XYZ file of C-alpha atoms in Angstrom:
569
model
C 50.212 153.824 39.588
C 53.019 153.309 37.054
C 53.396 149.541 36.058
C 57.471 148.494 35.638
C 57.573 147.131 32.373
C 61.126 148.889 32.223
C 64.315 146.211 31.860
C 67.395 147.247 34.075
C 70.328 145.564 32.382
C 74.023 145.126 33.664
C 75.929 144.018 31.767
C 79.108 141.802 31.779
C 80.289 142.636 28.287
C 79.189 145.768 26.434
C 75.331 145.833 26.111
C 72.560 148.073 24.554
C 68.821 148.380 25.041
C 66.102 149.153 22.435
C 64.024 151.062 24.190
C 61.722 152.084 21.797
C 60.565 148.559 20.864
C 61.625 146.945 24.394
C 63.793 144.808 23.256
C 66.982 143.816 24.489
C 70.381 143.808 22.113
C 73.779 142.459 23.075
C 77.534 143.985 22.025
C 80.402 141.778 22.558
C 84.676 141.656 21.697
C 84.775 139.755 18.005
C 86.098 136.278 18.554
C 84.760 135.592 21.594
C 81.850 134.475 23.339
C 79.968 137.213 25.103
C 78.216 137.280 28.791
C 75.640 139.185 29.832
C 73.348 139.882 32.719
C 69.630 140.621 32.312
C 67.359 142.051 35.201
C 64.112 141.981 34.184
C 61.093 144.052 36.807
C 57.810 142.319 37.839
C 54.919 143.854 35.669
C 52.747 142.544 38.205
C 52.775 140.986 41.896
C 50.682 140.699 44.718
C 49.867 138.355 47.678
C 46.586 136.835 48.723
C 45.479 136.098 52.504
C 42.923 133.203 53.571
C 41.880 135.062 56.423
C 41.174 137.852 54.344
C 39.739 136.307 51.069
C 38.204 139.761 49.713
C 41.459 142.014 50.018
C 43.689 142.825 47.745
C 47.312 143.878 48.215
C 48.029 144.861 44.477
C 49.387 148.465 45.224
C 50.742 147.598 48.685
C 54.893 147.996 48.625
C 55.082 144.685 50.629
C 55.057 141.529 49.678
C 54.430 138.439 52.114
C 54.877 135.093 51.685
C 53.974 132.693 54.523
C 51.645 131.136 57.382
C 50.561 133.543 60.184
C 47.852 131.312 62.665
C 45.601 130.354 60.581
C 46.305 132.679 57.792
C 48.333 131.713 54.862
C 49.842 134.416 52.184
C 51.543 133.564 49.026
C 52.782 135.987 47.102
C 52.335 136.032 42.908
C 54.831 137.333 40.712
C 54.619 137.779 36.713
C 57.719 138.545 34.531
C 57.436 139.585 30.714
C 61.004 138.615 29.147
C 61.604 140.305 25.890
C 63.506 138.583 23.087
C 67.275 138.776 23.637
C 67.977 138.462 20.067
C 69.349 135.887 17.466
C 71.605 133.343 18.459
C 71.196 134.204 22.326
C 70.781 131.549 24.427
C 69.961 131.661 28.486
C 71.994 129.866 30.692
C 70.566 130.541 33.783
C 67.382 132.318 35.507
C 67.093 133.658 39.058
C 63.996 135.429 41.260
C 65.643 137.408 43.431
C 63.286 138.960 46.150
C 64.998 141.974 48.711
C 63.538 141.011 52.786
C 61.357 144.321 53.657
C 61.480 143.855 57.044
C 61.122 140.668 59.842
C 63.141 137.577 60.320
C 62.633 135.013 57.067
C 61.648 131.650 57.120
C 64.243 128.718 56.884
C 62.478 127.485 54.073
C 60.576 129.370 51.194
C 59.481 127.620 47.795
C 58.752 129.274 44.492
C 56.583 127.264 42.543
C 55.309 127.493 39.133
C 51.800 128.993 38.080
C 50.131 127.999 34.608
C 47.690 131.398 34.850
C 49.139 134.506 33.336
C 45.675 136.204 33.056
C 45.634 137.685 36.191
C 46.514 141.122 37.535
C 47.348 142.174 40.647
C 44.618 144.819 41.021
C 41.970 141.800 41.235
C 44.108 139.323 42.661
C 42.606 137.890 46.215
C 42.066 134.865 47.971
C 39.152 134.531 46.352
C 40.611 134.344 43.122
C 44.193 133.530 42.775
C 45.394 131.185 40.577
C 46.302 127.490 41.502
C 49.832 127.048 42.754
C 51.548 124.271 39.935
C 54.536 122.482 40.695
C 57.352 123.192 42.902
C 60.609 124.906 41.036
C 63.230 125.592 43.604
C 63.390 126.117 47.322
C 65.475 128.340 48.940
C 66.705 128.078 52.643
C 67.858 131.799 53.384
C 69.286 132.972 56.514
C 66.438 134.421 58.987
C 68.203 137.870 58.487
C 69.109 137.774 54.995
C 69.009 140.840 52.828
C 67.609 138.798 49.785
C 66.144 135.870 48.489
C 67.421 134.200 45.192
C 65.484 131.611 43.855
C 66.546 129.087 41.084
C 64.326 128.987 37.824
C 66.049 127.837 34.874
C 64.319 125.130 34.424
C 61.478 127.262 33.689
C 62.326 130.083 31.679
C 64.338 129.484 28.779
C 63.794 132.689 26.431
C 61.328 134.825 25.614
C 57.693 135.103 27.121
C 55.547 135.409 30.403
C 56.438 133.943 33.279
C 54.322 133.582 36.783
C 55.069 131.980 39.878
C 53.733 131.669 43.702
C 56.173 131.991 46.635
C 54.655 130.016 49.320
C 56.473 128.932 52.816
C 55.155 125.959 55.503
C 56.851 127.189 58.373
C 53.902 128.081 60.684
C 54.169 132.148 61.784
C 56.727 133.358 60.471
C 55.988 134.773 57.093
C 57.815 136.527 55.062
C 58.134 140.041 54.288
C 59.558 141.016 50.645
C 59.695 144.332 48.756
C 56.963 144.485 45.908
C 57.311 146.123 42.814
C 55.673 149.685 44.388
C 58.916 149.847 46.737
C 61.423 152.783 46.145
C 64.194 150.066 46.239
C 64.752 146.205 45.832
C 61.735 145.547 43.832
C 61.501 141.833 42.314
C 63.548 141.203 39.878
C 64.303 138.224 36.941
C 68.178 138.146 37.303
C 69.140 136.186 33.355
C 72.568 134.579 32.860
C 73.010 134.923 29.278
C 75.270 134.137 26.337
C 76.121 134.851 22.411
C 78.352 133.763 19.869
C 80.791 136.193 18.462
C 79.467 136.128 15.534
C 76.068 137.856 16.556
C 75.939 141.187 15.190
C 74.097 143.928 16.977
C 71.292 145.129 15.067
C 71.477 147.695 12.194
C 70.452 150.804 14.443
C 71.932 153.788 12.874
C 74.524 155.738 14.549
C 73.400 159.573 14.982
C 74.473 161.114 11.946
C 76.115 164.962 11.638
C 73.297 166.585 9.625
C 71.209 168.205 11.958
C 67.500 167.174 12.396
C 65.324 168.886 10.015
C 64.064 171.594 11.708
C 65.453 174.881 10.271
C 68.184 176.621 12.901
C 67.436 180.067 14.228
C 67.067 182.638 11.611
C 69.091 186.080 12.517
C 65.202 187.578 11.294
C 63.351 188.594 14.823
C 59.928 186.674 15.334
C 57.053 188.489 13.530
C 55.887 190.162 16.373
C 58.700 192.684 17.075
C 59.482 194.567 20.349
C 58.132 198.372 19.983
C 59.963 201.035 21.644
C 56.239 202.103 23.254
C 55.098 200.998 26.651
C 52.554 198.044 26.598
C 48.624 199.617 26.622
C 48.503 199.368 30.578
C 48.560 202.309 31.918
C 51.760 203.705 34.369
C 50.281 203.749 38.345
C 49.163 207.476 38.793
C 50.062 209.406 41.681
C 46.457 208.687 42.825
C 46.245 205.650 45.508
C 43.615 203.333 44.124
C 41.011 202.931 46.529
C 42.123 200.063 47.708
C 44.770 200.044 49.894
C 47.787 199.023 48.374
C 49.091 194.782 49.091
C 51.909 195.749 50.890
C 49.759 197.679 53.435
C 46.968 194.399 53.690
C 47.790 192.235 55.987
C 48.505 188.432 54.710
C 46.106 186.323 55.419
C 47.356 183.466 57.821
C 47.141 179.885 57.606
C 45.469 177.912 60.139
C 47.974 176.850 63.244
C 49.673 173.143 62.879
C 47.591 171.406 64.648
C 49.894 169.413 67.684
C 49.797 167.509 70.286
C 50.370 168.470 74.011
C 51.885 166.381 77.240
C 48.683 164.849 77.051
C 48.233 164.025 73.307
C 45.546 166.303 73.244
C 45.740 167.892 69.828
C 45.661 171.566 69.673
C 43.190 171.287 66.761
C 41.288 169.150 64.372
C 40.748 165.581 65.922
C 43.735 162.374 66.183
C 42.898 159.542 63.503
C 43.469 156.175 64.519
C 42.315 152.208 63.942
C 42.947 148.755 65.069
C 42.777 146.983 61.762
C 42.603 142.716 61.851
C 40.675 142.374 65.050
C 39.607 138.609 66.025
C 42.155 137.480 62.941
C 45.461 136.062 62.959
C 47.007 138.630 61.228
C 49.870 140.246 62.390
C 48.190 143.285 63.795
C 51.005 145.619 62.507
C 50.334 144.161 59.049
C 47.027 145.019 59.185
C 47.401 148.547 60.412
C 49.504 148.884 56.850
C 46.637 147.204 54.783
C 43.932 149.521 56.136
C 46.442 152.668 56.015
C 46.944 151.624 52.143
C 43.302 151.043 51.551
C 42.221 154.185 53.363
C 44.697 156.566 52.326
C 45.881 158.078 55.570
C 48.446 157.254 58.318
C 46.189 156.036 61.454
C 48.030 158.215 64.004
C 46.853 156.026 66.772
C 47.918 152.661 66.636
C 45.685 150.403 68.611
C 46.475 147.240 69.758
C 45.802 144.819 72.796
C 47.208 143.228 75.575
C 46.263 141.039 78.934
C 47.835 139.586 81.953
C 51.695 139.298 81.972
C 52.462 140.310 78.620
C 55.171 142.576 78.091
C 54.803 145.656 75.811
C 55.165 147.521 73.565
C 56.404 144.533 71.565
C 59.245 145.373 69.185
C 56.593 145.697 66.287
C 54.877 148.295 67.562
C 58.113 149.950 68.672
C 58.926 150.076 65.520
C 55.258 151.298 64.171
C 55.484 153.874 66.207
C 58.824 154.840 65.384
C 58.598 154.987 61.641
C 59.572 158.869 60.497
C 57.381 158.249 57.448
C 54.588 157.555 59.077
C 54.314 159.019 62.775
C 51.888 157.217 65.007
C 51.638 156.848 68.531
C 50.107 153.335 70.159
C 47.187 153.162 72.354
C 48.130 149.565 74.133
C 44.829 148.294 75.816
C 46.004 146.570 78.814
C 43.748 143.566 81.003
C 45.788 144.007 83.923
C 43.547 141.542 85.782
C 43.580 138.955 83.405
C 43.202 135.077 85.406
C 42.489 136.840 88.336
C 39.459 139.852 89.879
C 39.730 143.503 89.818
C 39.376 143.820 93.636
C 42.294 141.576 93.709
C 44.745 144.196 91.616
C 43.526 146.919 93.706
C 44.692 145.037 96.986
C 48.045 145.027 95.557
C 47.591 140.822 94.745
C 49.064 141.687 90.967
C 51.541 144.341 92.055
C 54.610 142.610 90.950
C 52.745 142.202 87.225
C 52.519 145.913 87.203
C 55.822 146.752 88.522
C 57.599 144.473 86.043
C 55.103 146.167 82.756
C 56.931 149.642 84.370
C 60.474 148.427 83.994
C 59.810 147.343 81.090
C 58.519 150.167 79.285
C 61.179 152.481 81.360
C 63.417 150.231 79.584
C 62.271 149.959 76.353
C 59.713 153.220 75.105
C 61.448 155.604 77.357
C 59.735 158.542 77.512
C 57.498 158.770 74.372
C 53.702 159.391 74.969
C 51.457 156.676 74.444
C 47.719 156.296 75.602
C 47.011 153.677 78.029
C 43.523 151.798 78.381
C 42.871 149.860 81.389
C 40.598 146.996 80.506
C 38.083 148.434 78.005
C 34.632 147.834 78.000
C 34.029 146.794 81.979
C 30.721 146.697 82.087
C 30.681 143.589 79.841
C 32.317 141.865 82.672
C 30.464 143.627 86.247
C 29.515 141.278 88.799
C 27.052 143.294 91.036
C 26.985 141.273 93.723
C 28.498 142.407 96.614
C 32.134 140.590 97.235
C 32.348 139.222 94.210
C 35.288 141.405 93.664
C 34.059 142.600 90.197
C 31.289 145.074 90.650
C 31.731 148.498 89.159
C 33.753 150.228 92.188
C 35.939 147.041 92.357
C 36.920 147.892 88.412
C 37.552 151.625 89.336
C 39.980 150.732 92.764
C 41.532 148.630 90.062
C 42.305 151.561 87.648
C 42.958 153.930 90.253
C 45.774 151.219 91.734
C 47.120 150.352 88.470
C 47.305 154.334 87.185
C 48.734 155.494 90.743
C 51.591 151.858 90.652
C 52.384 152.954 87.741
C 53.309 156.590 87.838
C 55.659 155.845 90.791
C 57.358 153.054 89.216
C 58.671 156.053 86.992
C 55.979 155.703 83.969
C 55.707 159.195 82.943
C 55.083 158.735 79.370
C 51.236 156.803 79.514
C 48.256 158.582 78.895
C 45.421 157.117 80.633
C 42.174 156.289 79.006
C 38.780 154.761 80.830
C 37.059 153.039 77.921
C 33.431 152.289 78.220
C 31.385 150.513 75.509
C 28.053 152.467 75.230
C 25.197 149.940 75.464
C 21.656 150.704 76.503
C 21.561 148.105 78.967
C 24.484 148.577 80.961
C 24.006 152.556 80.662
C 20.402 152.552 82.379
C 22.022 150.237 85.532
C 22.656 151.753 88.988
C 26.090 151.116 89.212
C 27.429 152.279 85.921
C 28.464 155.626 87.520
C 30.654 153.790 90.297
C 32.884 152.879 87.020
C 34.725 156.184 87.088
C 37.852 155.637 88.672
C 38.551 159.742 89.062
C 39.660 162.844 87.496
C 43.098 162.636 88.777
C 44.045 158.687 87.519
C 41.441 159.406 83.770
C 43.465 161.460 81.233
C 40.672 160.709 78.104
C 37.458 159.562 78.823
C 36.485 156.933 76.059
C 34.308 154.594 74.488
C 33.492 151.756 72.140
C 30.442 151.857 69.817
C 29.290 150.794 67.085
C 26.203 150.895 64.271
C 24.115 148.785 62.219
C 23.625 150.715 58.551
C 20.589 148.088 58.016
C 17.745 150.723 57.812
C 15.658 149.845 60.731
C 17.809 147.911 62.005
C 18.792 147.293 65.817
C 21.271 149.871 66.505
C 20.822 151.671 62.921
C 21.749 155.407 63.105
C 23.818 158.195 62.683
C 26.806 159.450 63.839
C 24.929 161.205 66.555
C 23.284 158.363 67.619
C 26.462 156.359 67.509
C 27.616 158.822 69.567
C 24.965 159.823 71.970
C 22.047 156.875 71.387
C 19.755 156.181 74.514
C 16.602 154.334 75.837
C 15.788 156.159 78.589
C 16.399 159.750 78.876
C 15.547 159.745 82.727
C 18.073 157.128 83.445
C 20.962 157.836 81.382
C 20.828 161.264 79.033
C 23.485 159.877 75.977
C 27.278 159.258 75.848
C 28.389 162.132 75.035
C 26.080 164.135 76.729
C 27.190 162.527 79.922
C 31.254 163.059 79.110
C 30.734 166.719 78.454
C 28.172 167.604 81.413
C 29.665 165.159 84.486
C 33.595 165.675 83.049
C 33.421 168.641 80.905
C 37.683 169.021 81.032
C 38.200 165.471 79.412
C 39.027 164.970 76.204
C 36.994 162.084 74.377
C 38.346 159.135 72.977
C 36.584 157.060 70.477
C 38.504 154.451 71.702
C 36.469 152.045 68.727
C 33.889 152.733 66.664
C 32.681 150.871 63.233
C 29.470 150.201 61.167
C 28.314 147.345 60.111
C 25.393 146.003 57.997
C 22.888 143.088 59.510
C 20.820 143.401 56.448
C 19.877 139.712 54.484
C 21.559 140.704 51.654
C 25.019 143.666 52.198
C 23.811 146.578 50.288
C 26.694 149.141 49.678
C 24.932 151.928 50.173
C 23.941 151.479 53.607
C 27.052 151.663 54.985
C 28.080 155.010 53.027
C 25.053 156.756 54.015
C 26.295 156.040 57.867
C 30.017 157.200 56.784
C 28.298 160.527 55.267
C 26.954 161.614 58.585
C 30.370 161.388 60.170
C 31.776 164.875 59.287
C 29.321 167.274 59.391
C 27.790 165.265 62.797
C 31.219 165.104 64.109
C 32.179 169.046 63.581
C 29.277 169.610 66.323
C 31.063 167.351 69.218
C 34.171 169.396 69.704
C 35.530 167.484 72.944
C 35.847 164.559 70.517
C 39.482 164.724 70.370
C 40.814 161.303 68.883
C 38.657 158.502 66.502
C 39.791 155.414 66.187
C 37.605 152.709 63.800
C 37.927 149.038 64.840
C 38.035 146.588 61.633
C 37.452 142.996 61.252
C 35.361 140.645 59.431
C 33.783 139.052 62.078
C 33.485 140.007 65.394
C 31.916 138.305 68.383
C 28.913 138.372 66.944
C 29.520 137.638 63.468
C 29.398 141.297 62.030
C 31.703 142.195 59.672
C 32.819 145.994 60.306
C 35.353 146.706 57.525
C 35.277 149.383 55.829
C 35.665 148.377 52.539
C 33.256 145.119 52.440
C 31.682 146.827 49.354
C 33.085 149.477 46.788
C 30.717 152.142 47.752
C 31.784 151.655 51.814
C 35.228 152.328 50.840
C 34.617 155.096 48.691
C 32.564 156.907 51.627
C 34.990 155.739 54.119
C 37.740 157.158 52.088
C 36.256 160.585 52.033
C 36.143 160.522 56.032
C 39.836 160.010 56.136
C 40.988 162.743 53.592
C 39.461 164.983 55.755
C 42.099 167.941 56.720
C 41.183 168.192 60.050
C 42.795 164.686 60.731
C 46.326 166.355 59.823
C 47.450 166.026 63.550
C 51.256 165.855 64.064
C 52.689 164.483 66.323
């Protein structure tokens, strides 16, 4: 990555930069004093996250500043002003930050920060520097294109400057553009002035002798043309045996892998995540983290939803309307959230479910997006008879929910029964009475995860993520059973994640698990979409990201370059 040490002046009176030396040199009318305006880049910036003490956002092009639930970010920026010459004096100093995206606080602070050590490749939560005393506070508009922040009090001249842009105003952080945007980066906006007097420095003008390199000589180079043919021979009037290229047929390139009505992908597999789980991070924020830390687009966007919610929310409209990065959204929905499944199936929630259709009618139109109808059931299975959650109960409720839907007008969801893949519920007589039906299931799909603590409960493979089991009489494996009872699904791995339960984390465990992955995975072709689940603590206190150590990332990393993920949309 290319650091911006450069200095964009504009000036108000003639100006000149020396490059060379990266210094900055003023011009001005004799007899007058002259005015000039300095814009200095960020050499470094970054934000830290409580919630997420081991990240950091060094090389992401956003910069956030703010409280999100229990999360706060401030964001660090360092400024290296060059000398502005004799006799210069600075009148005034401005941080002027461009919004990325989001509505802004009503009140941000910038405050000053003693440390000018640290970088933003190691700058985290866990090590950020202490935030000194406040500076300025600005009180922007929520839609304001850019943030300007008072600082002359502070810088005076040359030197390195750091500060911390912090905001109180509980969720609603704000989003700036860092120093890795295209446009609007930070900037150090100077106010500055010089007598007439000043002289600009003795560079010398070009002069008219030419450089000393000797011109063109009207002598050819030493190695002159020859009026023979070069040593390769003319073609004879002998075909080689070969065939010549013009009769050998190209060879093609592989077909672009798409996507069909269904979103099934004509090749290679759909790459997804739902990055931040059980955090208060903005969900749309994390996607972006865990895209920037994993080097690929995550083409399904998977987020979460219960009871009367209304979605897609505008964020994930716009995620999944991004040209640069195409995604689609797989919204998880608990339709019979505060209430039984039996219940939505006798039509108890139907106005819930007709309002959820107007509003995507009105609002996502007709773009395809998968559609997961309370994931994981099992989990939640009352067997008893009448207690209006046993297994057929959950699969009325699908059925009602899919079939509601589709006549409200919903053409554009993809329907996906996610299961979650545990021994225990697998083995159980009613598991099969989940299936809510061919004609209602689009993707069959499941949740499941790994321990990479050798020995371990749950340690394996990718094929035992995949198709683990404790009783081959009563239930065969996962995927076994999706390809032999509904052979024309396509599978979803609707979540999936490793994590490591050993005493002490050891790196390597969790990149020998991501190693299987590929090869293990090219042998399941119905798997037609992957999507990893990331937090730092789940339910059970787990941490599945993937880059909790160096050497997780860097195995993780090689999953997503993978070519067969290169799915469009």
């Amino acid at each position: 990555m290319i650091r911006r040490h450069t200095r964009t002046l504009m000036p108000l009176a003639a100006l000149a930069i020396g490059a060379a030396a990266g210094t900055v040199t003023f011009s001005g009318t004799a007899g007058a004093e002259t005015t000039d305006i300095v814009r200095t880049g960020a050499s470094e910036d970054g934000y830290s996250s409580s919630s997420r003490p081991t990240y950091t956002f060094g090389t992401s092009d956003t910069l956030v500043a703010g409280r999100s639930g229990s999360d706060t970010m401030v964001t660090y920026l360092k400024f290296t002003v060059p000398s502005p010459g004799t006799g210069v004096t600075v009148k005034s100093a401005q941080v002027v930050l461009t919004r990325e995206s989001k509505t802004l606080p009503n009140a941000l602070t910038i405050s000053k920060v003693a440390d000018t050590a640290w970088t933003e490749k190691a700058l985290s939560a866990k090590n950020d520097p202490a935030v000194g005393a406040a500076v300025s506070t600005a009180k922007p508009k929520s839609d304001a294109a850019a943030v300007s922040f008072d600082v002359s009090s502070i810088v005076k001249g040359a030197g390195t400057y750091t500060f911390a842009v912090t905001s109180r105003v509980a969720n609603s952080p704000a989003r700036f553009r860092s120093a890795e945007a295209t446009t609007g980066q930070p900037a150090l906006t100077l106010t500055v002035t010089r007598p007439a007097a000043t002289k600009p420095p003795a560079t010398k003008p070009p002069t008219t002798t030419p450089p000393a390199t000797k011109p063109p000589t009207t002598t050819p180079p030493a190695t002159k043309p020859t009026t023979t043919p070069p040593a390769t021979k003319p073609p004879t009037t002998t075909p080689p045996a070969t065939k010549p290229v013009e009769a050998t047929p190209t060879p093609t390139t592989p077909a672009e892998c798409k996507v069909d009505a269904k979103l099934v992908p004509s090749c290679g597999v759909l790459w997804g995540a739902a990055a931040g789980g059980f955090s208060d991070v903005p969900r749309d924020e994390a996607l972006k983290t865990f895209e920037q830390k994993t080097g690929r687009t995550s083409t399904i966007y998977h987020t979460y939803h219960k009871g009367d919610e209304l979605f897609p929310t505008k964020d994930e409209i716009a995620m999944s309307s991004d040209p640069a990065s195409p995604r689609t959204l797989m919204l998880n929905w608990k339709v019979g959230y505060g209430t039984k499944w039996a219940n939505v199936a006798n039509g108890d929630q139907d106005a819930r479910i007709d309002r959820l259709s107007t509003y995507i009618k009105t609002n996502y139109g007709t773009k395809k997006f998968f559609m997961v109808l309370h994931h994981e059931p099992e989990n939640d299975v009352n067997a008893t008879a009448g207690s209006g959650m046993t297994a057929k109960d959950y699969a009325a409720m699908f059925r009602h929910t899919a079939l509601r839907m589709k006549a409200n007008g919903v053409t554009n969801a993809v329907f996906v029964v996610a299961y979650m893949n545990y021994e225990k519920w697998n083995n159980t007589s009613w598991w099969g009475d989940l299936y809510p039906g061919d004609d209602v299931v689009d993707w069959v799909g499941v949740d499941t995860y790994n321990n990479a603590q050798p020995g371990g409960f749950h340690y394996g493979d990718f094929n035992y993520l995949m198709n683990r089991t404790n009783d081959k009489a009563k239930f065969p494996g996962w995927y076994t059973w999706a390809t032999t009872k509904h052979p024309g699904k396509p599978i979803m791995v609707a979540e999936w994640g490793v994590y490591d339960s050993s005493a002490t984390v050891v790196g390597k465990n969790k990149a020998d698990v991501y190693a299987t992955v590929l090869p293990q995975l090219a042998k399941m072709p119905q798997i037609k979409g992957l999507v990893y689940f990331e937090t730092a603590k789940d339910q059970n206190g787990h941490d599945i990201r993937m880059d909790d150590t160096p050497e997780a990332l860097a195995g993780f990393k090689k999953i997503a370059a993978d070519p067969r993920f290169n799915v469009k949309l």
